[in-house]
Coordinates of C-alpha atoms and ligand atoms in Angstrom, one line a residue:
M11 CA 3.9 -13.7 -16.4
S12 CA 6.0 -15.3 -13.7
G13 CA 7.9 -13.2 -11.2
E14 CA 11.2 -14.3 -12.8
N15 CA 10.5 -13.3 -16.5
V16 CA 8.8 -10.0 -16.0
S17 CA 11.1 -7.2 -17.0
L18 CA 12.8 -4.9 -14.6
V19 CA 11.4 -1.9 -16.6
F20 CA 7.8 -3.2 -15.9
K21 CA 8.6 -3.6 -12.1
L22 CA 10.0 -0.1 -12.1
Y23 CA 7.0 1.3 -13.9
C24 CA 4.6 -0.3 -11.3
L25 CA 6.7 0.9 -8.4
T26 CA 6.8 4.4 -9.7
V27 CA 3.1 4.6 -10.4
M28 CA 2.3 3.1 -7.0
T29 CA 4.5 5.7 -5.2
L30 CA 3.2 8.7 -7.2
V31 CA -0.4 7.5 -6.7
A32 CA 0.2 7.1 -2.9
A33 CA 1.5 10.6 -2.6
T34 CA -1.3 12.1 -4.6
Y35 CA -3.9 10.0 -2.7
T36 CA -2.8 11.2 0.8
V37 CA -2.9 14.9 -0.2
T38 CA -6.2 14.7 -2.1
L39 CA -7.8 12.7 0.7
R40 CA -6.7 15.3 3.3
Y41 CA -8.1 18.1 1.0
T42 CA -11.5 16.4 0.7
R43 CA -11.7 15.9 4.5
T44 CA -10.9 19.6 5.4
L45 CA -13.2 21.5 3.1
P46 CA -15.3 24.2 4.8
S47 CA -18.6 23.0 3.3
G48 CA -20.8 21.2 5.7
D49 CA -21.7 18.4 3.2
L50 CA -18.9 16.1 4.3
Y51 CA -19.2 12.7 2.6
F52 CA -19.2 9.5 4.6
S53 CA -15.7 8.1 4.4
T54 CA -17.0 4.5 5.1
T55 CA -18.9 4.6 1.8
A56 CA -15.8 5.7 -0.1
V57 CA -13.8 2.8 1.3
C58 CA -16.7 0.5 0.3
I59 CA -17.0 1.9 -3.3
T60 CA -13.2 1.5 -3.6
E61 CA -13.6 -2.3 -3.0
V62 CA -16.3 -2.4 -5.7
M63 CA -14.0 -0.6 -8.1
K64 CA -11.1 -2.9 -7.4
L65 CA -13.3 -5.9 -7.9
I66 CA -14.5 -4.6 -11.3
L67 CA -10.9 -3.8 -12.4
S68 CA -9.5 -7.1 -11.3
T69 CA -12.3 -9.0 -13.1
G70 CA -11.4 -7.0 -16.2
M71 CA -7.7 -8.0 -15.7
L72 CA -8.7 -11.7 -15.2
A73 CA -10.7 -11.5 -18.5
K74 CA -7.6 -10.3 -20.3
E75 CA -5.4 -12.9 -18.7
S76 CA -7.8 -15.8 -19.4
G77 CA -8.1 -15.0 -23.1
S78 CA -11.7 -16.2 -23.4
P79 CA -14.9 -15.5 -21.5
K80 CA -15.5 -19.3 -21.1
K81 CA -12.1 -19.8 -19.5
M82 CA -12.7 -16.9 -17.2
A83 CA -16.1 -18.1 -16.1
S84 CA -14.7 -21.6 -15.3
T85 CA -11.8 -20.0 -13.3
I86 CA -14.2 -17.9 -11.3
K87 CA -16.5 -20.9 -10.7
E88 CA -13.6 -23.0 -9.6
H89 CA -11.8 -20.5 -7.3
V90 CA -14.7 -18.3 -6.1
F91 CA -18.1 -20.0 -6.1
C92 CA -16.8 -23.6 -5.4
N93 CA -14.1 -22.6 -3.0
P94 CA -15.4 -21.2 0.3
R95 CA -12.2 -22.2 2.1
E96 CA -10.1 -19.9 0.0
L97 CA -12.6 -17.1 0.2
L98 CA -12.4 -17.4 4.0
K99 CA -8.6 -17.4 3.9
L100 CA -8.7 -14.1 1.9
S101 CA -11.3 -12.6 4.2
I102 CA -8.6 -12.2 6.9
P103 CA -6.4 -9.6 5.0
S104 CA -9.7 -8.1 3.7
V105 CA -10.9 -7.3 7.3
V106 CA -7.5 -5.9 8.2
Y107 CA -7.2 -3.8 5.1
A108 CA -10.8 -2.5 5.7
I109 CA -9.7 -1.3 9.1
Q110 CA -6.5 0.2 7.7
N111 CA -8.3 2.0 4.9
N112 CA -10.8 3.5 7.3
M113 CA -8.0 4.5 9.7
A114 CA -6.4 6.5 6.9
F115 CA -9.5 8.6 6.6
L116 CA -9.7 9.0 10.3
A117 CA -6.0 10.0 10.6
L118 CA -6.2 12.4 7.6
S119 CA -9.3 14.1 9.1
N120 CA -7.3 14.9 12.2
L121 CA -3.7 15.3 11.1
D122 CA -1.8 17.3 8.4
A123 CA -0.9 15.1 5.3
A124 CA 2.9 15.7 5.8
V125 CA 2.7 14.6 9.4
Y126 CA 0.7 11.6 8.4
Q127 CA 3.1 10.6 5.6
V128 CA 6.2 10.9 7.8
T129 CA 4.7 8.9 10.8
Y130 CA 3.3 6.3 8.4
Q131 CA 6.9 5.3 7.5
L132 CA 7.0 3.2 10.7
K133 CA 5.3 0.6 8.6
I134 CA 8.7 -0.2 7.1
P135 CA 10.1 -1.9 10.3
C136 CA 6.7 -3.2 11.2
T137 CA 6.5 -5.0 7.8
A138 CA 10.0 -6.4 8.2
L139 CA 9.0 -7.8 11.6
C140 CA 5.9 -9.4 10.1
M141 CA 8.0 -11.0 7.3
V142 CA 10.4 -12.5 9.9
I143 CA 7.5 -13.8 12.0
M144 CA 5.1 -14.9 9.3
L145 CA 7.3 -15.8 6.4
R146 CA 10.2 -17.0 8.5
R147 CA 12.6 -14.7 6.6
S148 CA 15.9 -14.3 8.4
L149 CA 17.4 -10.8 8.5
S150 CA 20.9 -10.1 9.7
K151 CA 21.6 -7.4 12.2
L152 CA 23.0 -5.2 9.4
Q153 CA 19.7 -5.6 7.4
W154 CA 17.7 -4.6 10.5
F155 CA 20.0 -1.6 10.9
S156 CA 19.5 -0.7 7.2
I157 CA 15.7 -1.0 7.6
F158 CA 15.7 1.5 10.4
M159 CA 18.1 3.7 8.5
L160 CA 15.7 3.5 5.5
C161 CA 12.8 4.5 7.8
G162 CA 14.8 7.5 9.0
G163 CA 15.8 8.4 5.5
V164 CA 12.2 8.4 4.1
I165 CA 11.1 10.5 7.1
L166 CA 13.8 13.1 6.3
V167 CA 13.1 12.9 2.5
Q168 CA 9.4 13.5 3.0
W169 CA 9.9 16.1 5.8
K170 CA 7.9 19.2 5.3
P171 CA 6.9 21.7 7.9
A172 CA 3.2 21.0 8.9
D173 CA 0.8 23.2 7.1
A174 CA 0.2 26.1 9.5
T175 CA -2.9 27.3 7.7
K176 CA -5.9 26.8 9.9
V177 CA -8.4 24.2 8.6
P178 CA -12.1 25.0 9.1
I179 CA -12.8 21.7 10.9
E180 CA -12.2 20.5 14.4
Q181 CA -9.2 18.2 14.7
N182 CA -8.1 15.7 17.3
P183 CA -4.4 14.9 16.8
S184 CA -4.3 12.2 19.5
L185 CA -7.1 10.4 17.6
G186 CA -5.1 10.9 14.4
F187 CA -1.9 9.3 15.9
M188 CA -3.9 6.4 17.3
A189 CA -5.4 5.8 13.8
I190 CA -1.9 5.9 12.2
T191 CA -0.6 3.3 14.8
V192 CA -3.5 1.0 13.9
A193 CA -2.9 1.6 10.2
V194 CA 0.8 0.8 10.5
L195 CA 0.1 -2.5 12.3
C196 CA -2.6 -3.4 9.8
S197 CA -0.4 -2.6 6.8
G198 CA 2.4 -4.8 8.0
F199 CA 0.3 -7.8 8.8
A200 CA -2.1 -7.7 5.8
G201 CA 0.6 -7.0 3.3
V202 CA 2.7 -10.0 4.5
Y203 CA -0.4 -12.3 4.9
F204 CA -1.5 -11.5 1.3
E205 CA 2.0 -12.1 0.0
K206 CA 2.2 -15.5 1.8
V207 CA -1.1 -16.6 0.3
L208 CA -0.3 -15.3 -3.2
K209 CA 3.1 -17.0 -3.3
S210 CA 2.1 -20.3 -1.8
S211 CA 0.2 -21.4 -4.9
D212 CA 0.0 -20.8 -8.7
T213 CA -3.4 -19.1 -8.4
S214 CA -3.6 -16.0 -10.4
L215 CA -3.1 -12.6 -8.7
W216 CA -6.4 -11.4 -10.2
V217 CA -8.2 -14.4 -8.7
R218 CA -6.7 -13.7 -5.3
N219 CA -7.7 -10.1 -5.6
I220 CA -11.3 -11.0 -6.6
Q221 CA -11.5 -13.4 -3.6
M222 CA -10.2 -10.6 -1.3
Y223 CA -12.4 -7.8 -2.7
L224 CA -15.6 -9.9 -2.5
S225 CA -15.2 -10.2 1.2
G226 CA -13.9 -6.6 1.3
I227 CA -17.2 -5.4 -0.1
A228 CA -19.2 -7.3 2.5
I229 CA -17.0 -6.1 5.4
T230 CA -16.8 -2.4 4.3
L231 CA -20.6 -2.4 3.8
M232 CA -21.0 -3.6 7.4
G233 CA -18.6 -0.8 8.4
V234 CA -21.0 1.7 6.6
L235 CA -24.0 0.3 8.4
L236 CA -22.4 0.1 11.9
T237 CA -20.7 3.5 11.7
D238 CA -23.0 5.7 9.6
G239 CA -26.1 3.5 9.1
E240 CA -28.7 6.0 10.2
K241 CA -27.1 9.0 8.6
V242 CA -26.6 7.1 5.3
L243 CA -30.3 6.1 5.3
E244 CA -31.3 9.7 5.9
K245 CA -29.0 11.5 3.5
G246 CA -28.1 8.8 1.0
F247 CA -25.1 6.6 0.2
F248 CA -23.4 9.1 -2.1
F249 CA -24.2 12.2 0.1
G250 CA -21.4 14.8 -0.2
Y251 CA -19.7 13.2 -3.2
T252 CA -17.8 15.7 -5.4
P253 CA -15.5 15.1 -8.3
W254 CA -12.6 15.3 -5.8
V255 CA -14.1 12.4 -3.8
L256 CA -14.4 10.4 -7.0
F257 CA -10.8 11.2 -7.7
V258 CA -9.8 9.8 -4.2
I259 CA -11.8 6.6 -4.9
F260 CA -10.1 6.3 -8.3
L261 CA -6.6 6.8 -6.8
A262 CA -7.4 4.3 -4.0
S263 CA -8.5 1.7 -6.5
V264 CA -5.6 2.1 -8.9
G265 CA -3.1 2.4 -6.0
G266 CA -4.4 -0.9 -4.4
L267 CA -4.1 -2.8 -7.7
Y268 CA -0.6 -1.5 -8.4
T269 CA 0.3 -2.5 -4.8
S270 CA -0.8 -6.0 -5.5
V271 CA 1.3 -6.2 -8.7
V272 CA 4.3 -4.9 -6.9
V273 CA 4.0 -7.5 -4.1
K274 CA 3.6 -10.2 -6.7
Y275 CA 6.8 -9.4 -8.5
T276 CA 8.9 -8.2 -5.6
D277 CA 8.1 -8.5 -1.9
N278 CA 6.9 -6.3 0.9
I279 CA 10.3 -5.2 2.2
M280 CA 11.5 -4.5 -1.4
K281 CA 8.3 -2.5 -1.8
G282 CA 9.4 -0.2 1.0
F283 CA 13.0 0.1 -0.3
S284 CA 11.9 0.7 -3.9
A285 CA 9.2 3.2 -3.0
A286 CA 11.9 5.2 -1.1
A287 CA 14.2 4.9 -4.1
A288 CA 11.4 6.1 -6.4
I289 CA 10.8 9.2 -4.2
V290 CA 14.5 10.1 -4.2
L291 CA 14.9 9.5 -8.0
S292 CA 11.8 11.4 -8.9
T293 CA 13.0 14.4 -6.8
V294 CA 16.5 14.2 -8.4
A295 CA 14.9 14.1 -11.8
S296 CA 12.9 17.2 -10.9
V297 CA 16.2 18.9 -10.0
V298 CA 17.7 18.0 -13.3
L299 CA 14.6 18.7 -15.5
F300 CA 12.9 21.6 -13.7
G301 CA 15.7 23.1 -11.6
L302 CA 13.9 22.2 -8.3
H303 CA 15.7 23.4 -5.2
I304 CA 16.5 20.6 -2.8
T305 CA 16.8 21.2 1.0
T306 CA 19.6 19.9 3.3
T307 CA 17.0 17.7 5.0
F308 CA 16.1 16.1 1.7
A309 CA 19.8 15.6 0.8
S310 CA 20.5 13.9 4.1
G311 CA 17.5 11.7 3.8
A312 CA 18.5 10.7 0.3
I313 CA 21.9 9.7 1.4
L314 CA 20.5 7.6 4.2
V315 CA 18.1 5.9 1.8
C316 CA 21.0 5.1 -0.7
V317 CA 23.3 3.8 2.1
S318 CA 20.5 1.7 3.6
I319 CA 19.8 0.1 0.1
Y320 CA 23.5 -0.7 -0.2
L321 CA 23.7 -2.1 3.3
Y322 CA 20.5 -4.2 2.9
G323 CA 21.9 -5.8 -0.2
L324 CA 25.3 -6.7 1.3
P325 CA 25.8 -10.5 1.5
K326 CA 25.4 -11.9 4.9
Q327 CA 28.3 -13.3 6.9
D328 CA 26.3 -15.9 8.8
V329 CA 26.7 -19.3 7.1
S330 CA 23.4 -20.6 8.6
K331 CA 21.6 -17.9 6.6
L332 CA 23.3 -18.6 3.3
T333 CA 20.0 -19.6 1.7
R334 CA 18.9 -15.9 1.6
E335 CA 22.1 -14.8 0.0
D336 CA 21.0 -15.3 -3.6
G337 CA 17.9 -13.3 -3.0
D338 CA 19.9 -10.5 -1.4
K339 CA 22.4 -10.4 -4.2
E340 CA 19.5 -10.2 -6.7
F341 CA 17.9 -7.4 -4.6
K342 CA 21.2 -5.5 -4.6
Q343 CA 21.7 -6.0 -8.3
K344 CA 18.2 -4.8 -9.1
L345 CA 18.5 -1.7 -7.1
I346 CA 21.9 -0.9 -8.5
T347 CA 20.5 -1.3 -12.0
V348 CA 17.7 1.2 -11.1
Ligands
NCC416 O1 0.1 1.0 3.2 P1 0.1 0.0 2.2 O2 0.5 0.6 0.8 O3 0.8 -1.2 2.4 O4 -1.5 -0.4 1.9 C1 -1.9 -1.3 0.9 C2 -3.1 -0.7 0.2 O5 -3.3 -1.5 -1.0 C3 -4.5 -2.1 -1.0 N1 -4.3 -3.5 -1.5 C4 -3.3 -4.3 -1.1 C5 -3.2 -5.6 -1.6 C6 -4.1 -6.0 -2.6 N2 -4.0 -7.2 -3.2 N3 -5.0 -5.2 -3.1 C7 -5.2 -3.9 -2.5 O6 -6.1 -3.2 -2.9 C8 -5.0 -2.1 0.4 O7 -6.4 -2.1 0.5 C9 -4.4 -0.9 1.0 O8 -5.2 0.2 0.7 C10 2.5 1.9 1.0 O9 3.2 1.0 0.9 O10 2.8 3.0 1.5 C11 1.1 1.8 0.4 O11 0.3 2.9 1.0 C12 -1.0 3.1 0.5 C13 -1.6 4.3 1.1 O12 -0.9 5.5 0.7 C14 -1.5 4.2 2.6 O13 -2.3 3.0 3.0 C15 -2.0 5.4 3.3 O14 -3.3 5.5 3.4 C16 -1.0 3.2 -1.0 N4 -2.4 3.2 -1.5 C17 -2.8 4.2 -2.3 O15 -2.1 5.0 -2.8 C18 -4.2 4.2 -2.6 C19 -0.3 2.0 -1.6 O16 -0.3 2.1 -3.0 C20 1.1 1.9 -1.1

């Protein structure tokens, strides 16, 4: 399937699943890190197992795409075993994502999930900046304005008063905010780097994922040894694992794969805009279907999100940037169709 002929319904489906999984992931991860029981699992091992899961799932997807085991084996041989240069190229986002994924655990061990989700939205302008620098995308002043408006809108839409119930663990909010800052920078850089590599050749998404997750396993395993090595040797790799921890790993794996599909068929800025639209639309659907009561903060955020989408899609006036116009029109058209 090429980016052009995949249906809009499929793109919408992937975006919606990605957004719902991300919301569930953050809340569940926070829950598993704040339980009163002393048997807290090692977060580094969960990040590592997630990479293993994503490798297995991507190999399954490649098998489906290849059609025959023989074809799949030759693809893996050509792109993985006989291509150390490409493996090395993909190890860069792999390291950065490994840091980001570990930072999410650190942040959610020290901050409320709602505070985390709101602050994490700074990744929207950060990603746009990376796209301008790394992909040489040009953005008009109005598009920059709309990106910051989107960021503000998503913050308002997701705004919930921090959970005042006392958690039975010690927290360090400064450490939590530091972890979010690092995660925001990592998300912007790694997302755009992966998109650049993916779109600069015809190599299958699943091959790119396999290349990235292979180094991901090695890097996150190193993270386990360096951070929790002694304790893991003493208590075991899977110490403290409960069904909830397995659920976090499942969500992280599925969410990661859907993210890669979304980046393949849209782009990193569109991912931010569409995820925002998905949050707004799903809440509006809940109002219609279940009579959910919406707050003034949500309504103002939703208006900001809609206006920002409209502004981002407006054609640029600058003649020197006409090459981006078609893409922008297409972007606007897609979001209007949504
Ligand atoms: O921050 P975000 O994504 O950009 O992080 C990308 C996540 O996807 C994984 N990934 C990326 C590319 C690829 N080819 N394979 C992958 O597995 C990375 O390892 C990284 O975990 C978002 O846009 O908000 C999003 O947020 C994450 C997550 O909520 C945040 O990182 C917070 O911890 C979502 N991940 C999950 O829900 C599991 C992602 O779907 C969307």
